[in-house]
Coordinates of C-alpha atoms in Angstrom, one line a residue:
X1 CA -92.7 33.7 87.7
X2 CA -89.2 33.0 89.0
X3 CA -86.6 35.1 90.5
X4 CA -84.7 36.2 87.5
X5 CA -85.4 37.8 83.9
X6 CA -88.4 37.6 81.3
X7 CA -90.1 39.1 78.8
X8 CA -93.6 39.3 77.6
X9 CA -94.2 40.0 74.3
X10 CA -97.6 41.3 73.7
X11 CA -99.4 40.9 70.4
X12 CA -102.3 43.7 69.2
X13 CA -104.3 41.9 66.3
X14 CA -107.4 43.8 65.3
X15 CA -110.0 42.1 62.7
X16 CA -110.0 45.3 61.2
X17 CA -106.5 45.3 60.5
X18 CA -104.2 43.3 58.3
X19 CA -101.1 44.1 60.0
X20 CA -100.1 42.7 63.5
X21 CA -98.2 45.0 66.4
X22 CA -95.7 43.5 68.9
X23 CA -94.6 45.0 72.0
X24 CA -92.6 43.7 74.4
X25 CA -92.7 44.4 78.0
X26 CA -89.7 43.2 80.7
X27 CA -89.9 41.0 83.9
X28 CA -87.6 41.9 86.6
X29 CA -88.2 39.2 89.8
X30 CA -85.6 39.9 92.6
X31 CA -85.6 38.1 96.1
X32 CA -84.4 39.9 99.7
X33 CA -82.5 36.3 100.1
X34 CA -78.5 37.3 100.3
X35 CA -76.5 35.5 98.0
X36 CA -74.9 32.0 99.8
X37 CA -71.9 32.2 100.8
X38 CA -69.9 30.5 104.4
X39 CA -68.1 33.2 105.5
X40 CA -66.4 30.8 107.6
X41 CA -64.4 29.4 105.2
X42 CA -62.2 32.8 104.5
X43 CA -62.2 33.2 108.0
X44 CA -61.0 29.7 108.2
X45 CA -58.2 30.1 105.3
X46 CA -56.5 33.2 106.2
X47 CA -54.3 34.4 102.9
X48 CA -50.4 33.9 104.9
X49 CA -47.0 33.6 103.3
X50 CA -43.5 33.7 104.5
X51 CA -41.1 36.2 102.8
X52 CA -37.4 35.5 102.4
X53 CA -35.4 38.4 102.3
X54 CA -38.1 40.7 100.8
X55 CA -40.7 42.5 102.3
X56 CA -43.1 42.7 99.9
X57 CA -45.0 40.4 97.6
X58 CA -47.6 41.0 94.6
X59 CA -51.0 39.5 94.3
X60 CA -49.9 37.4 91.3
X61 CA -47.2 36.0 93.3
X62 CA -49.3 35.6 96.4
X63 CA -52.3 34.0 94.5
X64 CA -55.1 36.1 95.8
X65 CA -58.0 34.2 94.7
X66 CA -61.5 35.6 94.4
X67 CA -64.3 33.7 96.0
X68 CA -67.9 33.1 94.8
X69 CA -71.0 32.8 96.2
X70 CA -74.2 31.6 94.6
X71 CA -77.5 33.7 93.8
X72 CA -80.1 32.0 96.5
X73 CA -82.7 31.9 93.7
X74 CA -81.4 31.4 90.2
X75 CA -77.8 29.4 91.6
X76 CA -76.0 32.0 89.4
X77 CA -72.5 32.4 90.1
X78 CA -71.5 35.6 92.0
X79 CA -68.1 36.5 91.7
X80 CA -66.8 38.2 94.8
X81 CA -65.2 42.5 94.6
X82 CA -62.6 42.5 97.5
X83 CA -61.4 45.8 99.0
X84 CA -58.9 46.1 101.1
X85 CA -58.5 47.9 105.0
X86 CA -55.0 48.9 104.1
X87 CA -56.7 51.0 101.1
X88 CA -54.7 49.3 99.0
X89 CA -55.9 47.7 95.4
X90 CA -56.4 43.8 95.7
X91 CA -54.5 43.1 92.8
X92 CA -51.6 45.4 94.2
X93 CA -48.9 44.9 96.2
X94 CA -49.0 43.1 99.8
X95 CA -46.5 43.8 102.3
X96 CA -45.3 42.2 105.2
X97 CA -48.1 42.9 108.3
X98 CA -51.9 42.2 108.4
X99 CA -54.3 43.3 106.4
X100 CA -57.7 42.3 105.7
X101 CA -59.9 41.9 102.2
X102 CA -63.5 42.6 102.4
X103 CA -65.2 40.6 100.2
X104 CA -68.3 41.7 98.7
X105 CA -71.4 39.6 96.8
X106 CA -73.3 41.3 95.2
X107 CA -76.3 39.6 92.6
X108 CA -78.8 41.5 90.2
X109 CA -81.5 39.3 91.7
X110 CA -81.0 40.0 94.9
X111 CA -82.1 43.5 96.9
X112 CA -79.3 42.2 99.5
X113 CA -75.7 42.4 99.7
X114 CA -73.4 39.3 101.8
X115 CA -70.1 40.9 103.1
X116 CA -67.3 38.4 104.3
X117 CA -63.9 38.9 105.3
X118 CA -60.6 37.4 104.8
X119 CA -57.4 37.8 106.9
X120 CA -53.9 38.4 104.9
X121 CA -51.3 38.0 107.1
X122 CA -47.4 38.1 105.6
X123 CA -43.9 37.6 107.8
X124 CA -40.7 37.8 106.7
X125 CA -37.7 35.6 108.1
X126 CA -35.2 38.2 108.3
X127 CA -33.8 39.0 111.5
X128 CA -35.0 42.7 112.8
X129 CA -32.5 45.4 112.3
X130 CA -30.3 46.1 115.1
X131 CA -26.6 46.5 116.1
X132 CA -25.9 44.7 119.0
X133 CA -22.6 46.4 119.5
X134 CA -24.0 50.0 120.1
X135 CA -25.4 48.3 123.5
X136 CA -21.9 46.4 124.3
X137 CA -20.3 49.6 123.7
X138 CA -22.6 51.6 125.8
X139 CA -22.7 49.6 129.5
X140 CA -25.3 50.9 131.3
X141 CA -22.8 52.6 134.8
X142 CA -23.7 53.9 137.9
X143 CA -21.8 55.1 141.1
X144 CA -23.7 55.4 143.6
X145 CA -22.9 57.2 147.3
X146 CA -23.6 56.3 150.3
X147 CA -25.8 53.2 149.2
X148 CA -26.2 49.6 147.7
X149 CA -28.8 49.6 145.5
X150 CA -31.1 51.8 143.3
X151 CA -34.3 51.3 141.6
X152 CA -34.9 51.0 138.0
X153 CA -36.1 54.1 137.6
X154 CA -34.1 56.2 139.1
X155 CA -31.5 54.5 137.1
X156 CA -33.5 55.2 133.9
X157 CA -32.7 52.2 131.7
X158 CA -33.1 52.9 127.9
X159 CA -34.8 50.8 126.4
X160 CA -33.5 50.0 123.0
X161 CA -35.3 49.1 119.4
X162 CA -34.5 47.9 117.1
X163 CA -36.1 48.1 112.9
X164 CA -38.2 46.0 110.5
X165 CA -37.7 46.2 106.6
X166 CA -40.1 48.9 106.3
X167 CA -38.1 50.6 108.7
X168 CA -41.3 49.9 111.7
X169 CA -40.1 50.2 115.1
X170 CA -39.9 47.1 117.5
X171 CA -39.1 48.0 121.0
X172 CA -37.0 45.5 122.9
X173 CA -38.2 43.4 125.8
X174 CA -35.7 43.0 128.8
X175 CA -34.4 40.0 131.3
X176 CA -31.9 40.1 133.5
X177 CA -29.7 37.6 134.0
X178 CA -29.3 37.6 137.9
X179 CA -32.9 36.5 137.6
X180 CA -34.5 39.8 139.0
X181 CA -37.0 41.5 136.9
X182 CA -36.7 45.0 134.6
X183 CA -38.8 46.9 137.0
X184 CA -36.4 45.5 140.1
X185 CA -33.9 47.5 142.0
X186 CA -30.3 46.9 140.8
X187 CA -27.8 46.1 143.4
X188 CA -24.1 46.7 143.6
X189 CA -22.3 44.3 141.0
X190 CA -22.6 43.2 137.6
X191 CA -25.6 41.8 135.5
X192 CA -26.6 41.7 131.7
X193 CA -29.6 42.3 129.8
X194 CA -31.1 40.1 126.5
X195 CA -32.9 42.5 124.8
X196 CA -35.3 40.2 122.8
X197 CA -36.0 42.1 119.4
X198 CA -39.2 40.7 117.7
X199 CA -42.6 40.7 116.6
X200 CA -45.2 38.6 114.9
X201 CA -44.5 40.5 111.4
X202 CA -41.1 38.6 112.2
X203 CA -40.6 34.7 112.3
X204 CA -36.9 35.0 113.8
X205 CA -35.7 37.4 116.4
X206 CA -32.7 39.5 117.3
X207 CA -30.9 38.8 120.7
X208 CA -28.3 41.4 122.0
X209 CA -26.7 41.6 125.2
X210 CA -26.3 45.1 127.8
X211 CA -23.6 45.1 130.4
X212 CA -24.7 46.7 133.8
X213 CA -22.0 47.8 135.9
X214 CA -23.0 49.9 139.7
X215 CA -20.5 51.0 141.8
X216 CA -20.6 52.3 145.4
X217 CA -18.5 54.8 146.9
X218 CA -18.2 53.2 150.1
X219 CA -15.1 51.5 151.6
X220 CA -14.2 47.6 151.8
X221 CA -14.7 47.2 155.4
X222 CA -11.7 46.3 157.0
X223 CA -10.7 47.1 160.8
X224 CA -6.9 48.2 160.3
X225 CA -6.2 48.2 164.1
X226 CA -6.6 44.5 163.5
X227 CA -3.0 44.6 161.6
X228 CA -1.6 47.5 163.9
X229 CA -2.5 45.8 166.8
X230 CA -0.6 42.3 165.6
X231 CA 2.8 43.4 164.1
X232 CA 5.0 40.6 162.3
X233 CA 7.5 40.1 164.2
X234 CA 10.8 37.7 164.5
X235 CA 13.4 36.7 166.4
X236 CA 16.4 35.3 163.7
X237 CA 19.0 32.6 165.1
X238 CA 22.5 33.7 163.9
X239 CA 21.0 35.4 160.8
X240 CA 20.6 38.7 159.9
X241 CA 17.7 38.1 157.1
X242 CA 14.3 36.2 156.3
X243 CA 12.8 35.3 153.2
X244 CA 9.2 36.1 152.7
X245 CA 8.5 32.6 152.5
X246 CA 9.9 31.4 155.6
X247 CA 8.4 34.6 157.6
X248 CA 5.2 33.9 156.1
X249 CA 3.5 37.1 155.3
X250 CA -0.5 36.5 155.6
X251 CA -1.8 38.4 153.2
X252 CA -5.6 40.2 154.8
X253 CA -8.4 40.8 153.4
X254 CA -11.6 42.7 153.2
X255 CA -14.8 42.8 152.3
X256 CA -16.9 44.7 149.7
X257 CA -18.9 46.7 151.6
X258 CA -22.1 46.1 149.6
X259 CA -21.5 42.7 147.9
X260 CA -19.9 41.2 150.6
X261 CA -16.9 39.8 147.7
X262 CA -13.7 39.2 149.5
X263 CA -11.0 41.8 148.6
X264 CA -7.5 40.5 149.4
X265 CA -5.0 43.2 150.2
X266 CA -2.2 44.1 148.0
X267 CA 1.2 45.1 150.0
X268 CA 3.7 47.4 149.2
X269 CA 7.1 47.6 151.7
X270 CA 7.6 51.5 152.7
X271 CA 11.4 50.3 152.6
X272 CA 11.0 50.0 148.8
X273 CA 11.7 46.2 148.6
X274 CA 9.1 44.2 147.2
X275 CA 7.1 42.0 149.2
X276 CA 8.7 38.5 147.8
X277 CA 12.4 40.5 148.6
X278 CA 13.9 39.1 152.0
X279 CA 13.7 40.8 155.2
X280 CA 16.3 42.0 156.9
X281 CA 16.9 42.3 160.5
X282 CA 15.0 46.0 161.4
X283 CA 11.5 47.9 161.2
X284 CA 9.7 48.0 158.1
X285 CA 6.1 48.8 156.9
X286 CA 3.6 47.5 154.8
X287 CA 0.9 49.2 153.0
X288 CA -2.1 47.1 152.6
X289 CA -4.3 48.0 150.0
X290 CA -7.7 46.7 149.5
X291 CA -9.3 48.0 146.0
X292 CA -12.9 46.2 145.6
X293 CA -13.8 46.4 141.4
X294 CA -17.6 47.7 143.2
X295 CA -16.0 50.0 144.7
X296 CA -14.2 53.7 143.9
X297 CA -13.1 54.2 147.1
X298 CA -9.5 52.5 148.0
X299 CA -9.0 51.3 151.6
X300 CA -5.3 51.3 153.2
X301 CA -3.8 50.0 156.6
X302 CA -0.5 49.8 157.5
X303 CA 1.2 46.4 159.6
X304 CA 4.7 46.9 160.9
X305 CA 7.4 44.5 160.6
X306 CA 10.0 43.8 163.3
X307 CA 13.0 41.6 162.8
X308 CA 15.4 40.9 165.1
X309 CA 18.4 38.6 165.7
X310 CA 19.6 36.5 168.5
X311 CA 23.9 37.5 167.6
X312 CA 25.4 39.8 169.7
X313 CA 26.5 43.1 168.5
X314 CA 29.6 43.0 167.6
X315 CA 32.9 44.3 169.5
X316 CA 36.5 44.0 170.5
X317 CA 36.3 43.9 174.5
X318 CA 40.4 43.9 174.8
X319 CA 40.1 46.8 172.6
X320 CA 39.0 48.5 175.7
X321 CA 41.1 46.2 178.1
X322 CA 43.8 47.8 176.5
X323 CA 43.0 51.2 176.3
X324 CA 42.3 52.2 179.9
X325 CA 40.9 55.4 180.9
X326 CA 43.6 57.2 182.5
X327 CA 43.5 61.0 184.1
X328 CA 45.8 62.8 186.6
X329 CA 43.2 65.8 189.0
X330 CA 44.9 68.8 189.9
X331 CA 43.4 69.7 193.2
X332 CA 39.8 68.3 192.9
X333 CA 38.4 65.1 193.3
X334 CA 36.4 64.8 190.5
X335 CA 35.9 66.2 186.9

């Protein structure tokens, strides 16, 4: 007897009798042997698909194609019932993620049952959902006192995200550009973050850009004695004026106090002329200004000016020739 169906039909004839009775009685063979199947080749041939523009795709469309195994015994075929992780029906709709059909054989023959599974695995190529500008328009900006650096977390960087078609959230992965690391301090000065917006549901990914601007409250460092101390001076030969050219100005400068950037000085005359006006013989002061862009604290030194001229002052000597002192005493000797 073979693993499968039969029937024995069993015939009563009595001598005695002129009629014959039949009865039939059923054979049912089964085998323990699970039905044969490589599970390897679903693992090998994972169901995958690209999407464009949608984010979902049905069965028909994705051509979900049921397997079969093979009875060990009889070499029936054994058409495979899948059942999906997701709990979704595998003739229903598949959307963009992983999910995973079980796939079940399962043969009248045999007492056992083979399980294999195959991966589904759908992208889509549509760039994750995110506007860019919220982050240009919100620079991350710090002022900081007394200091020249702070640590990440004290200067609690958000980090952004950004949205799949189904509306799933995909959290953005920093990089500086100055080369330091997310989880570095953050010095005085400028830098930018990519925010890199993707995942493997995703074959193309969103870039976007976040301005980081930190400030100190400290000074440029600049010694103004250094300008009081050396005055612009000049002695003019039979002119009463200079232009700022010829009495070449030097214009100072200072340095950040945290980035070490040099800040040139910007002048302004206390005599209200400009600093390209000429200068006339006399005192004057300039203002020196040094304003760092790091920096919310303005600096200011003053340099004097001194101008003189080698011309004499002017004056009519016979003027006085000819107007002599003259006074007549009235019994004293002096006045």
């Amino acid at each position: 007897y073979y693993v499968g169906r039969d029937t024995i039909t069993w015939k009563f004839v009595s001598e005695y009798s002129t009629d014959t009775t039949f009865c039939d009685q059923f054979i049912f063979i089964q085998s323990d042997m699970k039905p044969l199947f490589d599970c390897d080749s679903l693992k090998n041939a994972p169901i995958d698909t690209v999407l464009s523009g949608i984010c979902e795709i049905s069965a028909e469309d994705l051509k979900v194609k049921t397997p079969f195994a093979l009875d060990a015994c009889t070499k029936d075929t054994i058409w495979g019932v899948g059942t999906r992780r997701s709990g979704n029906p595998v003739d229903g709709i598949y959307y963009v993620g992983r999910d995973t059909i079980d796939w079940k054989f399962e043969s009248e023959y045999s007492t056992e049952v083979a399980t294999c599974e195959q991966y589904v695995f759908i992208q889509n190529d549509d760039k994750p959902n995110v506007d860019c500008d919220s982050l240009k328009n919100a620079p991350i900006k710090k002022v900081l006192e007394g200091v020249c650096e702070i640590t990440a977390e004290d200067l609690n960087v958000n980090i952004p995200f950004a949205l799949t078609c189904f509306n799933d959230t995909i959290w953005g992965q920093g990089s500086r550009k100055s080369g330091a690391s997310m989880t570095d301090k953050y010095l005085v000065g400028r830098d930018t973050i990519v925010w890199m917006f993707g995942n493997e549901n995703t074959v193309d990914t969103a870039y976007c850009e976040q301005y980081v601007f930190i400030q100190s409250d400290l000074k440029p460092v600049f010694d103004c004695d250094s300008l009081k101390n050396d005055p612009i001076e000049k002695v003019l030969e039979g002119v009463c004026e200079i232009s700022a050219e010829d009495l070449k100005v030097n214009t100072p400068f200072a340095l950040d106090a945290c980035t070490n950037d040099t800040i040139w000085g910007e002048g302004r005359r206390l005599s209200g002329a400009s600093m390209t006006d000429k200068y006339v013989v006399g005192r004057d002061t300039i203002i020196w200004k040094f304003v760092s862009e790091y920096s919310t604290t303005v600096d200011s030194c003053e340099q004097y000016v001194f101008i003189q001229s080698d011309l004499k002052p002017v004056f009519d000597c016979d003027s006085l020739k000819n107007d002599p002192i003259e006074k007549v005493l009235e019994g004293v000797c002096e006045i």
